[in-house]
Amino acid sequence: MTTKAPQQFASDNYAGICPAALDAMLAANAGSAVAYGRDDWTQAASDAMRAAFEADAEIFFVFNGTAANSLALASLCRSYQSIIAADLAHIETDECGAPEFFSNGAKLLTVPTQGGKLTPDAITAIATSRDDIHFPKPAVVTITQPTETGLLYTLEEIREIAATCRRLSLRLHMDGARFAQAVAALGCTPADMTWRAGVDVLCCGGTKGGMAIGEAVVFFDRALADGFDYRCKQAGQLASKMRFLSAPWVGVLTEGRWIGYARHANAAARRLGARIEAIDGVSLLFPVQANAVFVVMPPAVASALRDRGWVFYEFIGGAARFMFAWDADLARVDQLADDLASCAGASGRNA
Ligand SMILES: *Cc1c(COP(=O)(O)O)cnc(C)c1O
């Protein structure tokens, strides 16, 4: 525990706390404050979110993304309804049934996709496939921005999906676990990517953006937030010392720091992606659009890379996933690219 291990890029959750969030937590730790979110920090964080989104939104701070998504989706549908999602959506593959659990049984209707992006046609097809009483009536569509595969929906694509939702009387939820990375990559405003495009509720990631803990649930239509405070409490998501969940938002939203951190993460991913394109025998599974890089490589290369100490997961299409955070050390990114080139070269000579 005393020696610092070399930086790994297996997950953007490996990163520590960014300075803006940590400084705010330390500031919030000076003295005592009112509990359960009735403190000045939580008020300031909510106001800062409303300013960042240019909207009079209702804001809630919860501990993690699974809770944010599950509780937000539960508030958008009834137990006999359904949620349309991509097959690769985190709510389907990585939340252990929490959306179904917290919605008392609403069903996820997953759609096969190329890389995790839903389309208006796919949404329309599944939403209109049945209208009888035996089928759970679709109530909401969820999209992940950027996707679990590191792809982005363009603003136009979000607007088209939102128009489809309106046509079919569906609500639109956005899983923005890496929302800042998407904003940084598209160079748009948070408002353009959400309510102005037709998103009803956003789960806005804090953890992967550099906080210790915490996500924000942003209701652009305040009526949809009715009872959400009770929902959070019942689910064990009402922090008694709420200021430590909310203060980091004040820190990262100040002067747009969250977007600066995200820009760095995206740049690290692009740097690795560009190197990989020049290496024979390995390739990118998806174009690098945010902070993720998925590398297709022969098993021998993957194992040689592990032998050199690199840690990574292979859970989407068998490709090695590398994720970059606010703290990515670009020298270490270059080292990864060098090792990959050398392992792929050695494997090519042996073949
Ligand atoms: C990380 C992540 C979440 C949140 O996961 P938690 O571990 O519950 O915080 C949600 N959606 C996506 C797409 C994610 O990558």
CSV table of C-alpha atoms and ligand atoms in Angstrom, one decimal:
chain,number,residue,atom,x,y,z
A,1,MET,CA,0.0,0.0,0.0
A,2,THR,CA,3.0,2.3,0.3
A,3,THR,CA,4.4,2.2,-3.2
A,4,LYS,CA,2.4,3.9,-5.9
A,5,ALA,CA,1.4,1.5,-8.7
A,6,PRO,CA,1.8,2.6,-12.3
A,7,GLN,CA,-1.3,4.2,-13.7
A,8,GLN,CA,-3.8,1.8,-15.5
A,9,PHE,CA,-6.5,2.6,-17.9
A,10,ALA,CA,-8.8,-0.4,-17.3
A,11,SER,CA,-11.6,2.0,-16.1
A,12,ASP,CA,-12.2,5.6,-15.7
A,13,ASN,CA,-13.3,4.7,-12.1
A,14,TYR,CA,-9.6,3.9,-11.3
A,15,ALA,CA,-8.9,7.6,-11.1
A,16,GLY,CA,-8.7,9.5,-7.9
A,17,ILE,CA,-10.6,12.6,-6.9
A,18,CYS,CA,-9.9,15.7,-9.1
A,19,PRO,CA,-8.6,18.8,-7.4
A,20,ALA,CA,-11.8,20.9,-8.0
A,21,ALA,CA,-13.9,18.2,-6.3
A,22,LEU,CA,-11.5,17.6,-3.4
A,23,ASP,CA,-11.0,21.2,-2.6
A,24,ALA,CA,-14.7,21.7,-2.5
A,25,MET,CA,-15.1,18.7,-0.1
A,26,LEU,CA,-12.4,20.1,2.1
A,27,ALA,CA,-14.2,23.5,2.1
A,28,ALA,CA,-17.5,21.8,2.9
A,29,ASN,CA,-15.7,20.1,5.8
A,30,ALA,CA,-15.0,23.4,7.6
A,31,GLY,CA,-17.5,23.4,10.3
A,32,SER,CA,-21.0,21.9,10.5
A,33,ALA,CA,-24.0,22.2,8.3
A,34,VAL,CA,-27.7,21.3,8.2
A,35,ALA,CA,-28.3,17.6,7.3
A,36,TYR,CA,-30.2,15.8,4.6
A,37,GLY,CA,-29.6,18.3,1.8
A,38,ARG,CA,-31.0,21.4,3.5
A,39,ASP,CA,-27.5,23.0,3.6
A,40,ASP,CA,-26.0,25.9,1.7
A,41,TRP,CA,-23.7,23.6,-0.4
A,42,THR,CA,-26.6,21.6,-1.8
A,43,GLN,CA,-28.4,24.8,-2.6
A,44,ALA,CA,-25.3,26.2,-4.3
A,45,ALA,CA,-24.7,23.0,-6.2
A,46,SER,CA,-28.3,22.9,-7.4
A,47,ASP,CA,-28.1,26.5,-8.5
A,48,ALA,CA,-24.8,25.9,-10.3
A,49,MET,CA,-26.4,22.9,-12.2
A,50,ARG,CA,-29.4,25.1,-13.2
A,51,ALA,CA,-27.0,27.8,-14.4
A,52,ALA,CA,-24.8,25.2,-16.3
A,53,PHE,CA,-28.0,23.8,-18.0
A,54,GLU,CA,-29.7,27.2,-18.4
A,55,ALA,CA,-32.8,25.6,-17.1
A,56,ASP,CA,-35.1,25.8,-14.0
A,57,ALA,CA,-34.5,22.1,-13.4
A,58,GLU,CA,-35.1,20.1,-10.3
A,59,ILE,CA,-31.9,18.5,-9.1
A,60,PHE,CA,-31.1,15.5,-6.9
A,61,PHE,CA,-27.7,14.2,-5.8
A,62,VAL,CA,-27.4,10.4,-5.3
A,63,PHE,CA,-24.5,8.1,-4.5
A,64,ASN,CA,-24.1,6.3,-7.8
A,65,GLY,CA,-25.2,5.8,-11.4
A,66,THR,CA,-27.2,2.6,-10.9
A,67,ALA,CA,-29.4,4.4,-8.4
A,68,ALA,CA,-29.7,7.5,-10.5
A,69,ASN,CA,-30.8,5.5,-13.6
A,70,SER,CA,-33.0,3.1,-11.7
A,71,LEU,CA,-34.9,5.8,-9.7
A,72,ALA,CA,-35.1,8.2,-12.6
A,73,LEU,CA,-36.6,5.4,-14.9
A,74,ALA,CA,-38.9,4.3,-12.1
A,75,SER,CA,-40.3,7.8,-11.9
A,76,LEU,CA,-41.0,7.8,-15.7
A,77,CYS,CA,-43.0,4.6,-15.9
A,78,ARG,CA,-45.5,2.4,-14.0
A,79,SER,CA,-44.9,-1.1,-13.0
A,80,TYR,CA,-46.8,-2.6,-15.9
A,81,GLN,CA,-45.0,-0.5,-18.5
A,82,SER,CA,-41.6,-0.9,-20.3
A,83,ILE,CA,-38.4,0.9,-21.0
A,84,ILE,CA,-36.8,0.8,-24.4
A,85,ALA,CA,-33.0,0.5,-24.3
A,86,ALA,CA,-30.1,-0.5,-26.4
A,87,ASP,CA,-28.9,-4.1,-25.9
A,88,LEU,CA,-25.5,-2.8,-24.6
A,89,ALA,CA,-27.1,-0.3,-22.2
A,90,HIS,CA,-25.6,-0.2,-18.8
A,91,ILE,CA,-29.1,-0.5,-17.3
A,92,GLU,CA,-29.4,-3.8,-19.1
A,93,THR,CA,-25.9,-5.3,-18.7
A,94,ASP,CA,-24.5,-3.8,-15.5
A,95,GLU,CA,-27.2,-2.8,-13.0
A,96,CYS,CA,-28.2,-6.2,-11.7
A,97,GLY,CA,-31.9,-5.7,-12.5
A,98,ALA,CA,-32.1,-2.5,-10.4
A,99,PRO,CA,-34.3,-0.6,-12.9
A,100,GLU,CA,-36.8,-3.4,-12.8
A,101,PHE,CA,-36.5,-3.7,-9.1
A,102,PHE,CA,-37.0,0.0,-8.3
A,103,SER,CA,-39.8,0.3,-10.8
A,104,ASN,CA,-41.6,-2.7,-9.2
A,105,GLY,CA,-41.3,-4.8,-12.3
A,106,ALA,CA,-41.3,-2.5,-15.4
A,107,LYS,CA,-39.7,-4.4,-18.2
A,108,LEU,CA,-36.6,-3.5,-20.2
A,109,LEU,CA,-37.2,-3.9,-23.9
A,110,THR,CA,-33.8,-4.1,-25.5
A,111,VAL,CA,-33.1,-3.5,-29.1
A,112,PRO,CA,-30.1,-5.1,-31.0
A,113,THR,CA,-27.8,-2.3,-32.0
A,114,GLN,CA,-24.5,-1.7,-33.8
A,115,GLY,CA,-22.3,-0.3,-31.0
A,116,GLY,CA,-25.1,0.6,-28.6
A,117,LYS,CA,-26.9,3.4,-30.4
A,118,LEU,CA,-30.6,3.4,-30.7
A,119,THR,CA,-32.3,4.8,-33.8
A,120,PRO,CA,-35.7,6.3,-34.4
A,121,ASP,CA,-36.6,3.3,-36.6
A,122,ALA,CA,-35.7,0.8,-34.0
A,123,ILE,CA,-37.6,2.7,-31.3
A,124,THR,CA,-40.7,3.0,-33.5
A,125,ALA,CA,-40.5,-0.7,-34.5
A,126,ILE,CA,-40.4,-2.0,-30.9
A,127,ALA,CA,-42.8,0.6,-29.6
A,128,THR,CA,-45.5,-0.2,-32.2
A,129,SER,CA,-44.9,-4.0,-32.3
A,130,ARG,CA,-47.8,-4.7,-29.9
A,131,ASP,CA,-50.7,-2.7,-28.5
A,132,ASP,CA,-52.6,-5.4,-26.7
A,133,ILE,CA,-53.1,-5.8,-22.9
A,134,HIS,CA,-50.7,-8.8,-22.7
A,135,PHE,CA,-47.6,-6.7,-23.5
A,136,PRO,CA,-46.0,-4.1,-21.2
A,137,LYS,CA,-46.8,-0.8,-22.7
A,138,PRO,CA,-43.6,1.2,-23.6
A,139,ALA,CA,-43.4,4.5,-21.6
A,140,VAL,CA,-39.8,5.6,-21.8
A,141,VAL,CA,-36.7,5.4,-24.0
A,142,THR,CA,-33.3,5.6,-22.6
A,143,ILE,CA,-30.1,6.5,-24.4
A,144,THR,CA,-26.5,6.6,-23.1
A,145,GLN,CA,-24.4,9.6,-24.0
A,146,PRO,CA,-21.7,8.7,-24.8
A,147,THR,CA,-22.5,5.1,-25.2
A,148,GLU,CA,-20.9,2.2,-23.3
A,149,THR,CA,-18.8,1.8,-26.4
A,150,GLY,CA,-17.6,5.4,-26.4
A,151,LEU,CA,-19.8,6.5,-29.3
A,152,LEU,CA,-21.7,9.8,-29.4
A,153,TYR,CA,-25.2,10.6,-30.5
A,154,THR,CA,-25.0,13.9,-32.5
A,155,LEU,CA,-27.4,16.6,-31.4
A,156,GLU,CA,-29.4,15.9,-34.6
A,157,GLU,CA,-29.7,12.2,-33.7
A,158,ILE,CA,-30.9,13.1,-30.2
A,159,ARG,CA,-33.4,15.6,-31.6
A,160,GLU,CA,-34.7,12.9,-34.0
A,161,ILE,CA,-35.0,10.3,-31.2
A,162,ALA,CA,-36.8,12.9,-29.0
A,163,ALA,CA,-39.2,13.7,-31.9
A,164,THR,CA,-39.9,10.0,-32.3
A,165,CYS,CA,-40.6,9.8,-28.5
A,166,ARG,CA,-43.0,12.6,-28.6
A,167,ARG,CA,-44.8,11.1,-31.6
A,168,LEU,CA,-45.2,7.8,-29.6
A,169,SER,CA,-45.9,9.5,-26.3
A,170,LEU,CA,-42.7,8.2,-24.7
A,171,ARG,CA,-40.4,10.0,-22.3
A,172,LEU,CA,-36.7,10.4,-23.0
A,173,HIS,CA,-34.1,9.6,-20.4
A,174,MET,CA,-30.4,10.1,-20.9
A,175,ASP,CA,-27.8,8.0,-19.0
A,176,GLY,CA,-25.0,10.5,-18.9
A,177,ALA,CA,-22.5,8.7,-16.7
A,178,ARG,CA,-19.9,10.4,-18.9
A,179,PHE,CA,-22.0,13.5,-19.8
A,180,ALA,CA,-19.1,16.0,-19.5
A,181,GLN,CA,-17.0,13.9,-21.9
A,182,ALA,CA,-19.8,14.0,-24.4
A,183,VAL,CA,-20.2,17.8,-24.0
A,184,ALA,CA,-16.5,18.3,-24.4
A,185,ALA,CA,-16.3,16.1,-27.5
A,186,LEU,CA,-19.3,17.7,-29.3
A,187,GLY,CA,-18.3,21.2,-28.2
A,188,CYS,CA,-21.9,22.0,-27.5
A,189,THR,CA,-23.6,23.3,-24.3
A,190,PRO,CA,-25.2,21.0,-21.7
A,191,ALA,CA,-28.5,22.6,-22.6
A,192,ASP,CA,-28.2,21.8,-26.3
A,193,MET,CA,-27.5,18.1,-25.6
A,194,THR,CA,-30.5,17.8,-23.2
A,195,TRP,CA,-33.7,19.8,-22.8
A,196,ARG,CA,-33.2,21.8,-26.0
A,197,ALA,CA,-32.9,18.5,-27.9
A,198,GLY,CA,-35.9,17.0,-26.1
A,199,VAL,CA,-34.4,15.0,-23.2
A,200,ASP,CA,-36.8,14.9,-20.2
A,201,VAL,CA,-34.5,13.6,-17.5
A,202,LEU,CA,-30.7,13.3,-17.3
A,203,CYS,CA,-28.5,11.2,-15.0
A,204,CYS,CA,-25.4,13.3,-15.0
A,205,GLY,CA,-22.2,11.5,-14.0
A,206,GLY,CA,-20.0,12.9,-11.3
A,207,THR,CA,-17.8,9.8,-10.4
A,208,LYS,CA,-16.4,9.2,-13.8
A,209,GLY,CA,-15.9,12.9,-14.2
A,210,GLY,CA,-13.5,13.0,-11.2
A,211,MET,CA,-15.6,13.0,-8.0
A,212,ALA,CA,-15.2,10.5,-5.2
A,213,ILE,CA,-18.8,9.6,-5.3
A,214,GLY,CA,-22.0,10.9,-6.7
A,215,GLU,CA,-24.3,11.5,-9.7
A,216,ALA,CA,-26.9,14.2,-10.2
A,217,VAL,CA,-30.4,13.5,-11.5
A,218,VAL,CA,-31.7,16.4,-13.5
A,219,PHE,CA,-35.4,16.8,-14.2
A,220,PHE,CA,-36.0,19.4,-16.9
A,221,ASP,CA,-39.8,19.0,-16.4
A,222,ARG,CA,-40.3,19.6,-12.7
A,223,ALA,CA,-43.6,17.8,-12.7
A,224,LEU,CA,-41.8,14.5,-13.4
A,225,ALA,CA,-39.8,14.9,-10.2
A,226,ASP,CA,-42.9,14.7,-8.0
A,227,GLY,CA,-42.1,12.3,-5.1
A,228,PHE,CA,-38.6,11.8,-6.2
A,229,ASP,CA,-37.3,12.9,-2.8
A,230,TYR,CA,-39.2,10.1,-1.2
A,231,ARG,CA,-38.1,7.6,-3.8
A,232,CYS,CA,-34.5,8.5,-3.0
A,233,LYS,CA,-35.0,8.1,0.7
A,234,GLN,CA,-36.8,4.8,0.3
A,235,ALA,CA,-34.0,3.5,-1.8
A,236,GLY,CA,-31.3,4.5,0.7
A,237,GLN,CA,-30.1,7.3,-1.5
A,238,LEU,CA,-30.7,10.3,0.7
A,239,ALA,CA,-27.3,11.2,2.1
A,240,SER,CA,-27.5,12.6,5.6
A,241,LYS,CA,-24.3,14.6,5.2
A,242,MET,CA,-25.5,15.6,1.7
A,243,ARG,CA,-23.0,18.5,1.5
A,244,PHE,CA,-20.2,16.0,0.7
A,245,LEU,CA,-22.2,14.8,-2.3
A,246,SER,CA,-23.1,18.2,-3.5
A,247,ALA,CA,-20.1,20.4,-2.7
A,248,PRO,CA,-17.9,18.6,-5.4
A,249,TRP,CA,-20.5,19.8,-8.0
A,250,VAL,CA,-19.9,23.4,-7.0
A,251,GLY,CA,-16.2,22.8,-7.4
A,252,VAL,CA,-16.3,21.1,-10.8
A,253,LEU,CA,-19.0,23.4,-12.3
A,254,THR,CA,-17.0,26.5,-11.4
A,255,GLU,CA,-15.5,28.0,-14.5
A,256,GLY,CA,-16.5,24.9,-16.5
A,257,ARG,CA,-13.8,22.8,-14.9
A,258,TRP,CA,-15.7,19.6,-15.4
A,259,ILE,CA,-15.5,20.1,-19.2
A,260,GLY,CA,-11.8,20.8,-19.0
A,261,TYR,CA,-11.2,17.5,-17.2
A,262,ALA,CA,-13.4,15.7,-19.7
A,263,ARG,CA,-11.5,17.3,-22.6
A,264,HIS,CA,-8.2,15.9,-21.1
A,265,ALA,CA,-9.7,12.4,-20.8
A,266,ASN,CA,-11.0,12.6,-24.4
A,267,ALA,CA,-7.6,13.8,-25.7
A,268,ALA,CA,-5.8,10.9,-24.0
A,269,ALA,CA,-8.2,8.4,-25.7
A,270,ARG,CA,-7.7,10.1,-29.1
A,271,ARG,CA,-3.9,10.0,-28.6
A,272,LEU,CA,-4.0,6.2,-28.0
A,273,GLY,CA,-6.5,5.7,-30.8
A,274,ALA,CA,-4.3,7.5,-33.3
A,275,ARG,CA,-1.3,5.4,-32.4
A,276,ILE,CA,-3.3,2.2,-32.7
A,277,GLU,CA,-4.4,3.0,-36.2
A,278,ALA,CA,-0.7,2.9,-37.2
A,279,ILE,CA,0.0,-0.5,-35.6
A,280,ASP,CA,-0.2,-3.6,-37.8
A,281,GLY,CA,-2.2,-6.5,-36.4
A,282,VAL,CA,-4.4,-4.5,-34.1
A,283,SER,CA,-7.4,-2.3,-34.8
A,284,LEU,CA,-10.1,-0.1,-33.3
A,285,LEU,CA,-13.5,-1.8,-32.8
A,286,PHE,CA,-15.2,1.6,-32.6
A,287,PRO,CA,-14.1,5.0,-33.7
A,288,VAL,CA,-12.7,7.0,-30.8
A,289,GLN,CA,-15.3,9.8,-30.1
A,290,ALA,CA,-15.0,10.3,-26.3
A,291,ASN,CA,-12.8,8.8,-23.6
A,292,ALA,CA,-12.9,5.1,-24.5
A,293,VAL,CA,-10.7,3.0,-26.8
A,294,PHE,CA,-11.7,-0.5,-27.8
A,295,VAL,CA,-8.8,-2.5,-29.3
A,296,VAL,CA,-9.2,-5.7,-31.3
A,297,MET,CA,-6.0,-7.8,-30.9
A,298,PRO,CA,-5.0,-11.4,-31.2
A,299,PRO,CA,-5.1,-13.3,-27.9
A,300,ALA,CA,-1.3,-13.7,-28.0
A,301,VAL,CA,-0.9,-9.9,-28.1
A,302,ALA,CA,-3.4,-9.4,-25.3
A,303,SER,CA,-1.6,-11.9,-23.1
A,304,ALA,CA,1.8,-10.3,-23.9
A,305,LEU,CA,0.4,-6.9,-23.0
A,306,ARG,CA,-0.8,-8.4,-19.7
A,307,ASP,CA,2.6,-9.9,-19.1
A,308,ARG,CA,4.0,-6.4,-19.3
A,309,GLY,CA,1.7,-5.4,-16.5
A,310,TRP,CA,-1.2,-3.8,-18.3
A,311,VAL,CA,-4.7,-4.2,-16.9
A,312,PHE,CA,-7.7,-4.2,-19.1
A,313,TYR,CA,-11.1,-5.8,-19.5
A,314,GLU,CA,-12.5,-7.5,-22.6
A,315,PHE,CA,-16.3,-7.4,-22.2
A,316,ILE,CA,-17.7,-5.9,-25.3
A,317,GLY,CA,-17.2,-7.9,-28.5
A,318,GLY,CA,-14.0,-9.4,-27.0
A,319,ALA,CA,-12.0,-6.1,-27.6
A,320,ALA,CA,-9.7,-4.7,-24.9
A,321,ARG,CA,-11.2,-1.6,-23.4
A,322,PHE,CA,-9.1,1.3,-22.3
A,323,MET,CA,-10.8,4.3,-20.5
A,324,PHE,CA,-9.3,7.6,-19.7
A,325,ALA,CA,-10.0,10.0,-16.9
A,326,TRP,CA,-9.2,13.6,-15.8
A,327,ASP,CA,-5.8,12.3,-14.5
A,328,ALA,CA,-4.6,10.4,-17.5
A,329,ASP,CA,-0.8,10.7,-17.7
A,330,LEU,CA,0.0,11.2,-21.4
A,331,ALA,CA,3.5,9.6,-20.9
A,332,ARG,CA,1.8,6.5,-19.6
A,333,VAL,CA,-0.6,6.6,-22.6
A,334,ASP,CA,2.5,6.6,-24.9
A,335,GLN,CA,4.0,3.8,-23.0
A,336,LEU,CA,0.8,1.7,-23.5
A,337,ALA,CA,1.0,2.5,-27.2
A,338,ASP,CA,4.7,1.6,-27.4
A,339,ASP,CA,4.1,-1.7,-25.5
A,340,LEU,CA,1.1,-2.5,-27.8
A,341,ALA,CA,3.2,-1.9,-30.9
A,342,SER,CA,6.0,-4.0,-29.6
A,343,CYS,CA,3.8,-6.9,-28.5
A,344,ALA,CA,1.9,-6.8,-31.9
A,345,GLY,CA,5.3,-6.6,-33.8
A,346,ALA,CA,6.7,-9.6,-31.9
A,347,SER,CA,3.5,-11.6,-32.5
A,348,GLY,CA,3.5,-10.7,-36.2
A,349,ARG,CA,7.1,-12.0,-36.5
A,350,ASN,CA,6.1,-15.3,-34.8
A,351,ALA,CA,3.1,-15.8,-37.1
B,1,LIG,C1,-20.5,3.7,-14.8
B,1,LIG,C2,-21.8,3.8,-15.5
B,1,LIG,C3,-22.9,4.0,-14.8
B,1,LIG,C4,-23.0,4.1,-13.2
B,1,LIG,O1,-22.5,3.0,-12.6
B,1,LIG,P1,-22.4,2.9,-11.0
B,1,LIG,O2,-21.3,1.9,-10.8
B,1,LIG,O3,-23.7,2.5,-10.5
B,1,LIG,O4,-22.0,4.3,-10.5
B,1,LIG,C5,-24.1,4.2,-15.5
B,1,LIG,N1,-24.1,4.2,-16.8
B,1,LIG,C6,-23.0,4.0,-17.5
B,1,LIG,C7,-23.1,4.0,-19.0
B,1,LIG,C8,-21.8,3.8,-16.9
B,1,LIG,O5,-20.7,3.6,-17.6
